Amino acid sequence: MTEKLFHGNPTSKGIAIAPAFVLAQVVDIAETNVTASPAEEKERLQQALATAHTEIHQLHEKALQRLGKEKAAIFEAHEMFLSDPTLLQQVDTAIEQGESAPKAWQAAFEQQAALLETLNDPIFSARAVDLRDVGQRVLRILTRRSTDVNEPDQPSIIVAENLTPSQTILLPKELTLGFCTVQGNQTSHVAILARGLGIPAVVGMPAAFLDAVHTGDAMLLDGKAGLVYLDPSAETLARYRAAMERDRVEQEASRRAGQQPAQTPDGRTIEIGANLGGNGRVEAEQAVQLGAEGVGLLRTEFLYMQRDTPPDEAEQVEAYRPYLEVMAGRPIIFRTVDIGGDKPLPYLRLPAEANPFLGKRGIRLSLANPDLFVTQLKAILRAGANSTGIKIMFPMVAALDEVRAAKKYLAEARQALEKQGLPYAQDVEVGIMVEIPAAAVLADVLAPEIDFFSIGTNDLSQYTMAADRTHPEIGKMADAMHPAVLRLIQQVVIAAHAAGIWVGICGELAGDALAAPLLLGLGVDELSMAPPSIPAVKAQIRQWRYEDAQKISTEVLKLSEPEEVRRYLRSLPQSKQG
Ligand code: PEP
Ligand code: MG
């Protein structure tokens, strides 16, 4: 056997050496010509839909056990597609016009999926993926191809043309050592899942790779370089085994370091939290393993999206519970829903806005929808009934009256629970995000109303620079290292400490190890970030004396451009121990 090397796109770093497991491909229906009457074709479709219902129901049960309620909910959405009236009407019409059931079905679901994609919205694009997933399932049943016999029986690298959400979600994690697909990009489902689980992955493989690979073939995948070897040579294997061992040792050291507090040699401790939102127990456990001392930002939006009705109180209590269980008394900051504008919710019937980032989002939306807001506040309070460390934070605050109004609704939520005789969290700290320049400038006015500030540098940068953070060209102007943003951070810290409250940062800047001495020097008390950044940021904080970090921040605040700030920070000696 000679070694063959293929190039794809680096997607999730890490090395996997294992046999390939090739998943069933998209069904080819070229051969399915009409052999029966329209009535028979319709009957065939009905039976296939019923079988699909049963299969999806079983998958739902399996996913509930393996992955919990949130992840399993994807299959509820799948079941709904099976009875979508528009879709079914379209198929019926095509069958009546003489089309076969598989062809009519495929044309209909492809057309609907394409329609969803043209809306150019990540939520609708995700629905299109789900619709194709269900569509392929029904096609497989209609054409009597293999259904879900799609699990490896030994640790393998999963190879596929494309991985649908239902395939990805159900792969047993212990047998999935890597992913390798022809389709997909950095933001596709498989890429996000692979990174979330720390599984090496390469997507965007050449189509020729699929012709060359068979289940059981010896395979080596390098997720960082985007390389895939079939029948790797002894020399390649040895080289990569050595690299894996180095990675393992490094990861172990970084994990151990992550468990130590972020304390400077002269005794100042910065609290380190995780930014979470959507993956429940799995992401919370991973965060703790990486050294999170709590959750500094729980983005609760995940509960409200990709659905047709808002989540009710009981559902929210259930969704928050895994976070509380895993964190076991460590602090958790529940950020009330930050949605609207660019992330529309169909059930709120929000009118389109010319400038969504300047529109009704965050606390503005919550205050305009008191039922939605009080339901969420009650759910957070109820979920935290037997826990400590519960904190509530309001996003997108621009003005004092918003803080007062939000607190009034919080009091209302407490009263309602009291009246219902339901237990709820007692000592709850209340804070706001500082992500609008007005809130930063008026921090001294807002501070007496609350218990903490958390600075959202992602939005604070875009609003300070008037540069849409998602804009392909000017998005980079929304740079949190801009001295204009840094001066606002300094102002907030001074106002917070003068009022005797603590201040954290939960924007992406908090997870940038380069910025760690600067943020330490500015006097922030807490940093919250994506869990994988925790070990490196903690290590940085431990290297700097607070006194020296203060000198660094004083120097940085004299600079005028973000690039000067970066250059200065890069020029600092690596270690200032002792
Ligand atoms: C921020 O704006 O910095 C922030 C943390 O909030 P989000 O990124 O969710 O808008
Ligand atoms: Mg924000």
Coordinates of C-alpha atoms and ligand atoms in Angstrom, one line a residue:
M1 CA 0.0 0.0 0.0
T2 CA 1.3 3.4 -0.8
E3 CA 0.5 6.5 1.2
K4 CA -1.9 9.0 -0.4
L5 CA -2.2 12.5 0.8
F6 CA -5.3 14.7 0.4
H7 CA -5.7 18.4 1.3
G8 CA -8.8 19.9 2.8
N9 CA -9.6 22.9 5.0
P10 CA -8.3 23.0 8.6
T11 CA -11.4 22.9 10.7
S12 CA -10.8 21.6 14.2
K13 CA -7.3 21.1 15.4
G14 CA -5.9 17.8 16.6
I15 CA -4.6 14.5 15.1
A16 CA -6.6 11.4 14.7
I17 CA -5.2 8.0 13.6
A18 CA -7.9 5.4 13.1
P19 CA -9.8 3.4 10.4
A20 CA -12.2 5.3 8.2
F21 CA -15.9 4.9 8.6
V22 CA -17.8 6.0 5.5
L23 CA -21.3 7.2 6.2
A24 CA -24.2 6.5 3.8
Q25 CA -24.3 9.1 1.1
V26 CA -27.0 11.3 -0.3
V27 CA -29.6 9.2 -2.0
D28 CA -29.5 9.1 -5.8
I29 CA -33.0 8.9 -7.2
A30 CA -32.1 9.1 -10.9
E31 CA -33.5 5.6 -11.4
T32 CA -36.9 6.1 -9.7
N33 CA -39.3 6.3 -12.6
V34 CA -43.0 6.3 -12.2
T35 CA -44.4 2.8 -12.3
A36 CA -47.7 3.3 -10.5
S37 CA -50.8 5.5 -10.5
P38 CA -50.8 8.9 -8.7
A39 CA -53.0 7.3 -6.0
E40 CA -50.4 4.6 -5.4
E41 CA -47.5 7.0 -5.5
K42 CA -49.3 9.1 -2.9
E43 CA -49.9 6.1 -0.7
R44 CA -46.2 5.2 -1.0
L45 CA -45.3 8.7 0.2
Q46 CA -47.7 8.5 3.1
Q47 CA -46.2 5.2 4.2
A48 CA -42.7 6.6 3.9
L49 CA -43.7 9.7 6.0
A50 CA -45.2 7.4 8.7
T51 CA -42.0 5.4 8.8
A52 CA -39.9 8.6 9.0
H53 CA -42.1 9.7 11.9
T54 CA -41.4 6.5 13.8
E55 CA -37.6 6.7 13.0
I56 CA -37.4 10.3 14.1
H57 CA -39.3 9.6 17.2
Q58 CA -36.8 6.8 18.1
L59 CA -33.9 9.1 17.4
H60 CA -35.5 11.7 19.6
E61 CA -35.6 9.2 22.5
K62 CA -32.0 8.2 21.9
A63 CA -30.8 11.8 21.7
L64 CA -32.7 12.6 24.9
Q65 CA -30.8 10.0 26.7
R66 CA -27.4 10.7 25.2
L67 CA -27.5 14.5 24.9
G68 CA -30.3 16.0 26.9
K69 CA -33.4 17.9 26.1
E70 CA -31.9 20.9 24.3
K71 CA -29.9 19.0 21.7
A72 CA -32.7 16.5 21.3
A73 CA -35.2 19.3 20.4
I74 CA -33.8 19.3 16.8
F75 CA -35.8 16.1 16.2
E76 CA -39.0 17.8 17.3
A77 CA -38.4 20.3 14.5
H78 CA -37.7 17.4 12.1
E79 CA -41.1 15.8 12.9
M80 CA -42.8 19.1 12.2
F81 CA -41.4 19.2 8.7
L82 CA -43.0 15.9 7.9
S83 CA -46.5 17.4 8.3
D84 CA -45.7 20.8 6.8
P85 CA -48.8 21.7 4.7
T86 CA -47.0 23.8 2.1
L87 CA -44.5 21.1 1.5
L88 CA -47.0 18.3 1.3
Q89 CA -49.3 20.2 -1.0
Q90 CA -46.5 20.8 -3.4
V91 CA -45.6 17.1 -3.5
D92 CA -49.2 16.1 -4.0
T93 CA -49.6 18.5 -6.9
A94 CA -46.4 17.1 -8.6
I95 CA -47.5 13.5 -8.1
E96 CA -50.9 14.4 -9.7
Q97 CA -49.0 15.8 -12.6
G98 CA -47.4 12.4 -13.2
E99 CA -44.2 12.6 -11.1
S100 CA -42.9 9.7 -9.0
A101 CA -43.1 10.1 -5.2
P102 CA -39.3 10.3 -4.7
K103 CA -38.8 12.9 -7.4
A104 CA -41.8 15.0 -6.3
W105 CA -40.7 14.8 -2.7
Q106 CA -37.1 15.7 -3.5
A107 CA -38.1 18.7 -5.7
A108 CA -40.4 20.0 -3.0
F109 CA -38.0 19.9 -0.1
E110 CA -35.1 21.1 -2.2
Q111 CA -37.2 24.1 -3.4
Q112 CA -38.3 24.9 0.2
A113 CA -34.7 24.6 1.5
A114 CA -33.4 26.8 -1.3
L115 CA -36.1 29.4 -0.4
L116 CA -35.0 29.4 3.2
E117 CA -31.4 29.9 2.1
T118 CA -32.2 32.9 0.0
L119 CA -33.4 34.7 3.1
N120 CA -29.7 35.0 4.0
D121 CA -30.2 34.6 7.7
P122 CA -28.3 32.1 9.8
I123 CA -31.5 30.8 11.5
F124 CA -33.2 30.1 8.3
S125 CA -30.1 28.6 6.8
A126 CA -29.9 26.2 9.7
R127 CA -33.6 25.3 9.0
A128 CA -32.7 24.5 5.4
V129 CA -30.0 22.1 6.7
D130 CA -32.6 20.4 8.9
L131 CA -35.1 20.3 6.1
R132 CA -32.6 18.5 3.8
D133 CA -31.8 16.1 6.6
V134 CA -35.4 15.1 6.9
G135 CA -35.8 15.2 3.2
Q136 CA -33.0 12.7 2.7
R137 CA -34.4 10.4 5.3
V138 CA -37.8 10.2 3.6
L139 CA -36.0 9.6 0.2
R140 CA -34.0 6.8 1.7
I141 CA -37.2 5.2 3.0
L142 CA -39.0 5.7 -0.3
T143 CA -36.1 4.1 -2.3
R144 CA -35.6 1.4 0.3
R145 CA -31.9 2.3 0.8
S146 CA -30.2 1.6 4.1
T147 CA -31.6 3.8 6.8
D148 CA -29.7 4.5 10.0
V149 CA -27.3 1.7 10.1
N150 CA -24.7 4.4 10.4
E151 CA -22.7 3.9 13.5
P152 CA -19.1 2.7 13.6
D153 CA -18.5 -0.4 15.8
Q154 CA -14.9 0.6 16.6
P155 CA -13.1 4.0 17.2
S156 CA -13.1 5.6 13.7
I157 CA -12.7 8.7 11.6
I158 CA -16.1 9.6 10.2
V159 CA -16.0 10.2 6.5
A160 CA -18.9 11.6 4.5
E161 CA -19.9 13.8 1.6
N162 CA -21.7 15.9 4.1
L163 CA -22.8 15.3 7.7
T164 CA -26.4 16.2 8.5
P165 CA -27.2 17.4 12.0
S166 CA -29.0 14.2 12.9
Q167 CA -26.0 12.1 11.8
T168 CA -23.5 14.2 13.6
I169 CA -25.6 14.4 16.8
L170 CA -26.0 10.7 17.1
L171 CA -22.5 9.5 16.5
P172 CA -21.3 7.9 19.7
K173 CA -18.6 10.3 20.9
E174 CA -16.4 7.6 22.3
L175 CA -16.1 6.0 18.8
T176 CA -15.7 9.3 16.9
L177 CA -12.1 10.2 16.7
G178 CA -12.3 12.6 13.8
F179 CA -14.5 14.1 11.1
C180 CA -13.7 14.4 7.4
T181 CA -16.2 15.8 4.9
V182 CA -16.3 17.0 1.3
Q183 CA -18.9 19.7 1.9
G184 CA -19.0 22.2 4.8
N185 CA -17.2 25.2 5.9
Q186 CA -15.9 26.8 9.2
T187 CA -19.4 27.6 10.3
S188 CA -21.2 24.4 9.3
H189 CA -22.8 22.2 11.9
V190 CA -20.0 19.6 11.9
A191 CA -17.3 22.2 12.2
I192 CA -18.9 23.9 15.2
L193 CA -19.7 20.6 16.9
A194 CA -16.2 19.2 16.3
R195 CA -14.6 22.3 17.8
G196 CA -17.0 22.3 20.7
L197 CA -16.2 18.6 21.5
G198 CA -12.5 19.0 20.7
I199 CA -12.6 16.4 17.9
P200 CA -10.1 16.9 15.0
A201 CA -11.9 17.7 11.7
V202 CA -11.1 18.6 8.1
V203 CA -13.9 19.7 5.8
G204 CA -13.9 20.8 2.1
M205 CA -12.1 17.6 1.0
P206 CA -11.8 17.0 -2.8
A207 CA -14.5 14.8 -4.2
A208 CA -11.8 12.4 -5.4
F209 CA -11.1 11.5 -1.8
L210 CA -14.5 9.9 -1.4
D211 CA -13.8 7.7 -4.4
A212 CA -10.5 6.6 -2.9
V213 CA -11.6 5.8 0.7
H214 CA -13.5 2.8 2.0
T215 CA -14.7 1.8 5.5
G216 CA -11.8 0.2 7.3
D217 CA -9.0 1.9 5.4
A218 CA -6.1 3.1 7.6
M219 CA -6.4 6.9 7.9
L220 CA -4.6 9.8 9.6
L221 CA -6.2 13.2 9.9
D222 CA -4.4 16.4 10.8
G223 CA -7.1 19.0 11.7
K224 CA -4.7 21.9 12.2
A225 CA -3.0 21.6 8.8
G226 CA -6.1 20.3 6.9
L227 CA -4.3 17.1 5.8
V228 CA -5.7 13.6 5.4
Y229 CA -3.5 10.5 4.7
L230 CA -4.8 7.2 3.5
D231 CA -2.6 4.2 4.3
P232 CA -0.1 6.4 6.0
S233 CA 3.5 5.2 5.9
A234 CA 5.4 4.0 9.0
E235 CA 7.4 7.2 8.9
T236 CA 4.3 9.5 8.7
L237 CA 2.7 7.5 11.6
A238 CA 5.8 7.8 13.7
R239 CA 6.1 11.6 13.1
Y240 CA 2.4 12.2 14.0
R241 CA 2.5 9.9 17.0
A242 CA 5.4 12.0 18.4
A243 CA 3.4 15.2 17.7
M244 CA 0.3 13.7 19.4
E245 CA 2.4 12.9 22.5
R246 CA 3.7 16.5 22.5
D247 CA 0.1 17.8 22.2
R248 CA -1.0 15.5 25.0
V249 CA 1.7 16.7 27.4
E250 CA 1.0 20.4 26.5
Q251 CA -2.7 20.0 27.0
E252 CA -2.2 18.2 30.3
A253 CA 0.1 21.0 31.5
S254 CA -2.4 23.7 30.3
R255 CA -5.3 21.9 31.9
R256 CA -3.4 21.7 35.2
A257 CA -2.5 25.4 35.0
G258 CA -6.1 26.2 34.2
Q259 CA -7.1 24.8 37.6
Q260 CA -4.9 27.3 39.5
P261 CA -6.4 30.7 40.4
A262 CA -5.5 33.7 38.3
Q263 CA -3.5 35.3 41.1
T264 CA -0.6 37.8 40.5
P265 CA 2.7 37.3 42.4
D266 CA 1.8 40.3 44.5
G267 CA -1.5 38.8 45.5
R268 CA -4.3 40.3 43.4
T269 CA -6.8 37.6 42.2
I270 CA -8.9 38.0 39.1
E271 CA -12.0 35.9 38.9
I272 CA -12.2 33.9 35.7
G273 CA -15.6 32.9 34.2
A274 CA -16.8 31.2 31.1
N275 CA -19.1 32.6 28.3
L276 CA -21.7 29.9 27.7
G277 CA -25.0 29.6 25.9
G278 CA -26.7 26.7 24.2
N279 CA -24.9 23.4 25.0
G280 CA -26.1 22.9 28.6
R281 CA -24.3 20.3 30.6
V282 CA -21.7 19.4 28.0
E283 CA -20.3 22.9 27.7
A284 CA -20.6 23.7 31.4
E285 CA -18.6 20.5 32.3
Q286 CA -15.9 21.4 29.7
A287 CA -15.6 24.9 31.1
V288 CA -15.0 23.6 34.6
Q289 CA -12.4 21.2 33.3
L290 CA -10.6 24.1 31.6
G291 CA -10.6 26.1 34.8
A292 CA -13.7 28.2 34.7
E293 CA -14.6 29.5 38.2
G294 CA -18.1 30.2 37.2
V295 CA -20.2 31.5 34.3
G296 CA -19.5 35.1 33.6
L297 CA -22.0 35.3 30.7
L298 CA -24.8 32.9 30.0
R299 CA -26.2 34.0 26.7
T300 CA -29.8 32.9 27.1
E301 CA -30.7 33.7 23.5
F302 CA -30.3 30.0 22.5
L303 CA -33.6 29.3 24.2
Y304 CA -35.6 31.7 22.1
M305 CA -34.3 30.9 18.6
Q306 CA -35.3 28.4 15.9
R307 CA -38.8 28.0 17.2
D308 CA -42.3 29.2 16.6
T309 CA -43.4 30.1 20.1
P310 CA -41.5 31.6 23.1
P311 CA -40.2 29.1 25.7
D312 CA -42.5 29.0 28.7
E313 CA -41.3 29.3 32.3
A314 CA -41.1 25.6 33.0
E315 CA -39.1 24.9 29.9
Q316 CA -36.6 27.7 30.8
V317 CA -36.2 26.4 34.4
E318 CA -35.3 23.0 32.9
A319 CA -32.9 24.5 30.5
Y320 CA -31.0 26.5 33.2
R321 CA -30.8 23.6 35.6
P322 CA -27.8 21.7 34.0
Y323 CA -25.7 24.9 34.3
L324 CA -26.6 25.3 38.0
E325 CA -26.0 21.6 38.7
V326 CA -22.5 21.6 37.0
M327 CA -21.5 25.0 38.5
A328 CA -22.6 23.7 42.0
G329 CA -22.7 27.0 43.8
R330 CA -20.1 28.8 41.7
P331 CA -21.3 32.2 40.4
I332 CA -23.5 32.2 37.2
I333 CA -24.5 35.4 35.5
F334 CA -27.7 35.0 33.6
R335 CA -27.9 37.6 30.9
T336 CA -31.5 38.2 30.0
V337 CA -32.3 37.7 26.4
D338 CA -30.4 39.9 24.0
I339 CA -32.4 39.5 20.8
G340 CA -34.2 41.6 18.2
G341 CA -33.1 43.7 15.3
D342 CA -30.7 41.4 13.4
K343 CA -32.0 38.2 15.1
P344 CA -35.7 38.4 14.5
L345 CA -38.1 36.1 16.3
P346 CA -41.1 35.1 14.2
Y347 CA -43.4 34.9 17.1
L348 CA -42.7 38.5 18.2
R349 CA -43.6 39.9 14.8
L350 CA -40.9 42.5 15.0
P351 CA -41.1 45.0 12.1
A352 CA -38.0 45.1 10.0
E353 CA -35.6 47.9 11.0
A354 CA -33.4 50.0 8.9
N355 CA -30.6 49.9 11.5
P356 CA -31.1 46.8 13.6
F357 CA -28.0 47.3 15.7
L358 CA -29.5 50.7 16.7
G359 CA -33.0 49.3 17.1
K360 CA -35.1 47.4 19.5
R361 CA -32.7 44.8 20.9
G362 CA -31.6 43.6 24.4
I363 CA -33.3 45.3 27.3
R364 CA -35.3 47.5 25.0
L365 CA -37.1 44.5 23.6
S366 CA -37.6 43.0 27.0
L367 CA -39.1 46.2 28.4
A368 CA -41.4 46.4 25.4
N369 CA -42.6 42.8 26.0
P370 CA -43.2 42.5 29.8
D371 CA -44.8 39.1 29.7
L372 CA -41.7 37.6 27.9
F373 CA -39.4 39.5 30.3
V374 CA -41.2 38.6 33.6
T375 CA -41.5 34.9 32.4
Q376 CA -37.7 34.8 32.0
L377 CA -37.0 36.5 35.3
K378 CA -39.3 34.1 37.1
A379 CA -37.6 31.1 35.4
I380 CA -34.1 32.3 36.5
L381 CA -35.2 32.9 40.0
R382 CA -37.0 29.5 40.2
A383 CA -34.1 27.6 38.7
G384 CA -31.8 29.1 41.3
A385 CA -34.0 28.3 44.2
N386 CA -31.5 26.0 45.9
S387 CA -28.3 27.5 44.6
T388 CA -26.0 30.3 45.5
G389 CA -24.1 32.6 43.2
I390 CA -27.1 33.5 41.0
K391 CA -26.7 36.9 39.2
I392 CA -28.9 38.6 36.7
M393 CA -27.6 40.9 34.1
F394 CA -29.4 43.2 31.6
P395 CA -27.9 43.7 28.1
M396 CA -27.8 46.8 26.0
V397 CA -28.5 49.3 28.7
A398 CA -28.2 52.9 27.6
A399 CA -30.0 54.8 30.3
L400 CA -30.9 55.0 34.0
D401 CA -34.6 54.7 33.5
E402 CA -34.0 51.3 31.7
V403 CA -32.2 50.0 34.8
R404 CA -34.9 51.2 37.1
A405 CA -37.7 49.7 34.9
A406 CA -35.9 46.4 34.6
K407 CA -35.5 46.2 38.4
K408 CA -39.2 46.9 38.8
Y409 CA -40.0 43.9 36.6
L410 CA -37.6 41.8 38.7
A411 CA -39.5 42.8 41.8
E412 CA -42.7 41.9 40.1
A413 CA -41.3 38.5 39.2
R414 CA -40.3 37.9 42.9
Q415 CA -43.8 39.0 44.1
A416 CA -45.5 36.7 41.6
L417 CA -43.4 33.7 42.8
E418 CA -44.1 34.7 46.4
K419 CA -47.8 34.7 45.7
Q420 CA -47.6 31.3 44.0
G421 CA -45.8 30.0 47.0
L422 CA -42.9 28.8 44.8
P423 CA -39.3 28.7 46.1
Y424 CA -36.9 31.1 44.4
A425 CA -33.3 32.3 44.6
Q426 CA -32.9 34.8 47.4
D427 CA -29.6 36.7 47.3
V428 CA -29.4 37.6 43.7
E429 CA -26.9 40.2 42.5
V430 CA -28.2 42.5 39.7
G431 CA -25.9 44.0 37.1
I432 CA -25.8 45.5 33.7
M433 CA -23.7 45.1 30.6
V434 CA -21.7 48.1 29.6
E435 CA -21.7 47.9 25.9
I436 CA -23.2 51.2 24.8
P437 CA -20.9 54.3 25.2
A438 CA -23.6 56.2 27.0
A439 CA -23.6 53.6 29.8
A440 CA -19.8 53.8 30.1
V441 CA -19.8 57.6 30.2
L442 CA -22.6 57.6 32.8
A443 CA -21.2 54.6 34.8
D444 CA -21.0 56.8 38.0
V445 CA -24.7 57.5 37.6
L446 CA -25.7 53.9 37.0
A447 CA -23.4 52.2 39.6
P448 CA -25.5 53.1 42.7
E449 CA -28.4 51.2 41.1
I450 CA -26.7 47.9 40.7
D451 CA -24.3 45.3 42.1
F452 CA -21.9 44.9 39.2
F453 CA -20.9 45.9 35.7
S454 CA -19.8 43.6 32.9
I455 CA -18.2 45.3 30.0
G456 CA -19.3 43.9 26.6
T457 CA -16.3 45.0 24.5
N458 CA -17.8 43.5 21.3
D459 CA -20.7 45.9 21.2
L460 CA -18.8 48.7 23.1
S461 CA -16.3 48.8 20.2
Q462 CA -18.8 48.8 17.5
Y463 CA -20.9 51.6 19.0
T464 CA -17.8 53.6 20.0
M465 CA -16.3 53.4 16.6
A466 CA -19.7 53.5 14.8
A467 CA -18.5 50.4 12.9
D468 CA -20.9 47.5 12.4
R469 CA -19.1 44.5 13.9
T470 CA -20.4 42.2 11.1
H471 CA -19.5 44.5 8.2
P472 CA -17.1 42.7 5.9
E473 CA -14.9 45.8 5.4
I474 CA -15.3 48.2 8.3
G475 CA -16.0 45.5 10.9
K476 CA -12.3 45.5 11.8
M477 CA -12.6 49.1 12.9
A478 CA -14.7 47.8 15.8
D479 CA -11.5 46.9 17.6
A480 CA -11.6 46.6 21.4
M481 CA -7.9 47.4 21.5
H482 CA -8.7 50.9 20.2
P483 CA -7.6 53.5 22.8
A484 CA -11.0 55.1 22.6
V485 CA -12.5 51.8 23.9
L486 CA -9.8 51.3 26.4
R487 CA -10.3 54.8 27.9
L488 CA -14.0 54.0 28.3
I489 CA -13.1 50.7 30.1
Q490 CA -10.9 52.7 32.5
Q491 CA -13.7 55.2 33.1
V492 CA -16.1 52.3 34.0
V493 CA -13.6 50.7 36.4
I494 CA -13.0 53.9 38.2
A495 CA -16.7 54.6 38.6
A496 CA -17.5 51.1 39.7
H497 CA -14.8 51.0 42.4
A498 CA -15.8 54.5 43.6
A499 CA -19.3 53.1 44.1
G500 CA -18.0 50.0 45.8
I501 CA -19.1 47.5 43.1
W502 CA -17.1 45.0 41.0
V503 CA -16.5 45.1 37.3
G504 CA -15.8 42.4 34.8
I505 CA -15.3 42.1 31.0
C506 CA -17.2 39.5 29.0
G507 CA -16.5 40.6 25.4
E508 CA -13.9 38.8 23.3
L509 CA -11.1 41.1 24.6
A510 CA -11.3 39.2 27.9
G511 CA -10.1 36.0 26.2
D512 CA -7.2 37.6 24.4
A513 CA -4.1 36.6 26.4
L514 CA -2.2 39.6 24.9
A515 CA -4.6 42.0 26.6
A516 CA -4.4 40.3 30.0
P517 CA -1.7 42.5 31.6
L518 CA -3.5 45.6 30.3
L519 CA -6.9 44.6 31.7
L520 CA -5.3 43.6 35.0
G521 CA -3.6 46.9 35.2
L522 CA -6.9 48.8 34.4
G523 CA -8.2 47.2 37.6
V524 CA -11.0 44.9 36.3
D525 CA -12.1 42.3 38.9
E526 CA -13.3 39.5 36.6
L527 CA -12.8 38.2 33.1
S528 CA -15.2 35.9 31.3
M529 CA -14.3 34.2 28.0
A530 CA -14.8 31.2 25.7
P531 CA -13.6 28.2 27.8
P532 CA -10.6 27.3 25.5
S533 CA -9.0 30.7 26.3
I534 CA -9.1 30.2 30.0
P535 CA -5.7 28.4 30.6
A536 CA -3.7 30.9 28.6
V537 CA -5.3 34.0 30.2
K538 CA -4.9 32.6 33.7
A539 CA -1.2 31.8 32.9
Q540 CA -0.7 35.4 31.8
I541 CA -2.3 37.0 34.8
R542 CA -0.1 34.8 37.1
Q543 CA 3.0 36.3 35.4
W544 CA 2.4 39.9 36.1
R545 CA 2.7 41.9 39.3
Y546 CA -0.4 44.1 39.7
E547 CA 1.9 47.0 40.2
D548 CA 3.7 46.5 36.9
A549 CA 0.5 45.8 35.1
Q550 CA -0.8 49.2 36.3
K551 CA 2.3 50.9 34.8
I552 CA 1.6 49.0 31.5
S553 CA -2.0 50.3 31.4
T554 CA -0.9 53.8 32.1
E555 CA 1.5 53.6 29.2
V556 CA -1.1 52.0 26.9
L557 CA -3.7 54.8 27.6
K558 CA -1.2 57.3 26.2
L559 CA -1.3 55.6 22.8
S560 CA -3.6 56.6 19.9
E561 CA -4.0 53.6 17.6
P562 CA -4.9 49.9 18.2
E563 CA -1.9 48.8 16.3
E564 CA 0.4 50.8 18.6
V565 CA -1.3 49.1 21.6
R566 CA -0.7 45.7 20.2
R567 CA 2.9 46.5 19.3
Y568 CA 3.5 47.8 22.8
L569 CA 1.9 44.7 24.4
R570 CA 3.9 42.3 22.1
S571 CA 7.1 44.1 23.1
L572 CA 6.7 43.3 26.8
P573 CA 9.0 40.7 28.2
Q574 CA 7.3 37.3 28.3
S575 CA 7.5 36.9 32.0
K576 CA 7.5 39.3 35.0
Q577 CA 7.6 36.7 37.6
G578 CA 8.4 37.7 41.2
Ligands
PEP1 C1 -20.4 42.0 23.9 O1 -21.1 42.8 23.2 O2 -19.2 42.2 24.2 C2 -21.1 40.8 24.5 C3 -20.4 40.0 25.3 O3 -22.3 40.5 24.1 P1 -22.6 39.8 22.6 O4 -21.4 39.4 22.0 O5 -23.5 38.6 23.0 O6 -23.4 40.9 22.0
MG2 MG -23.3 42.6 23.2

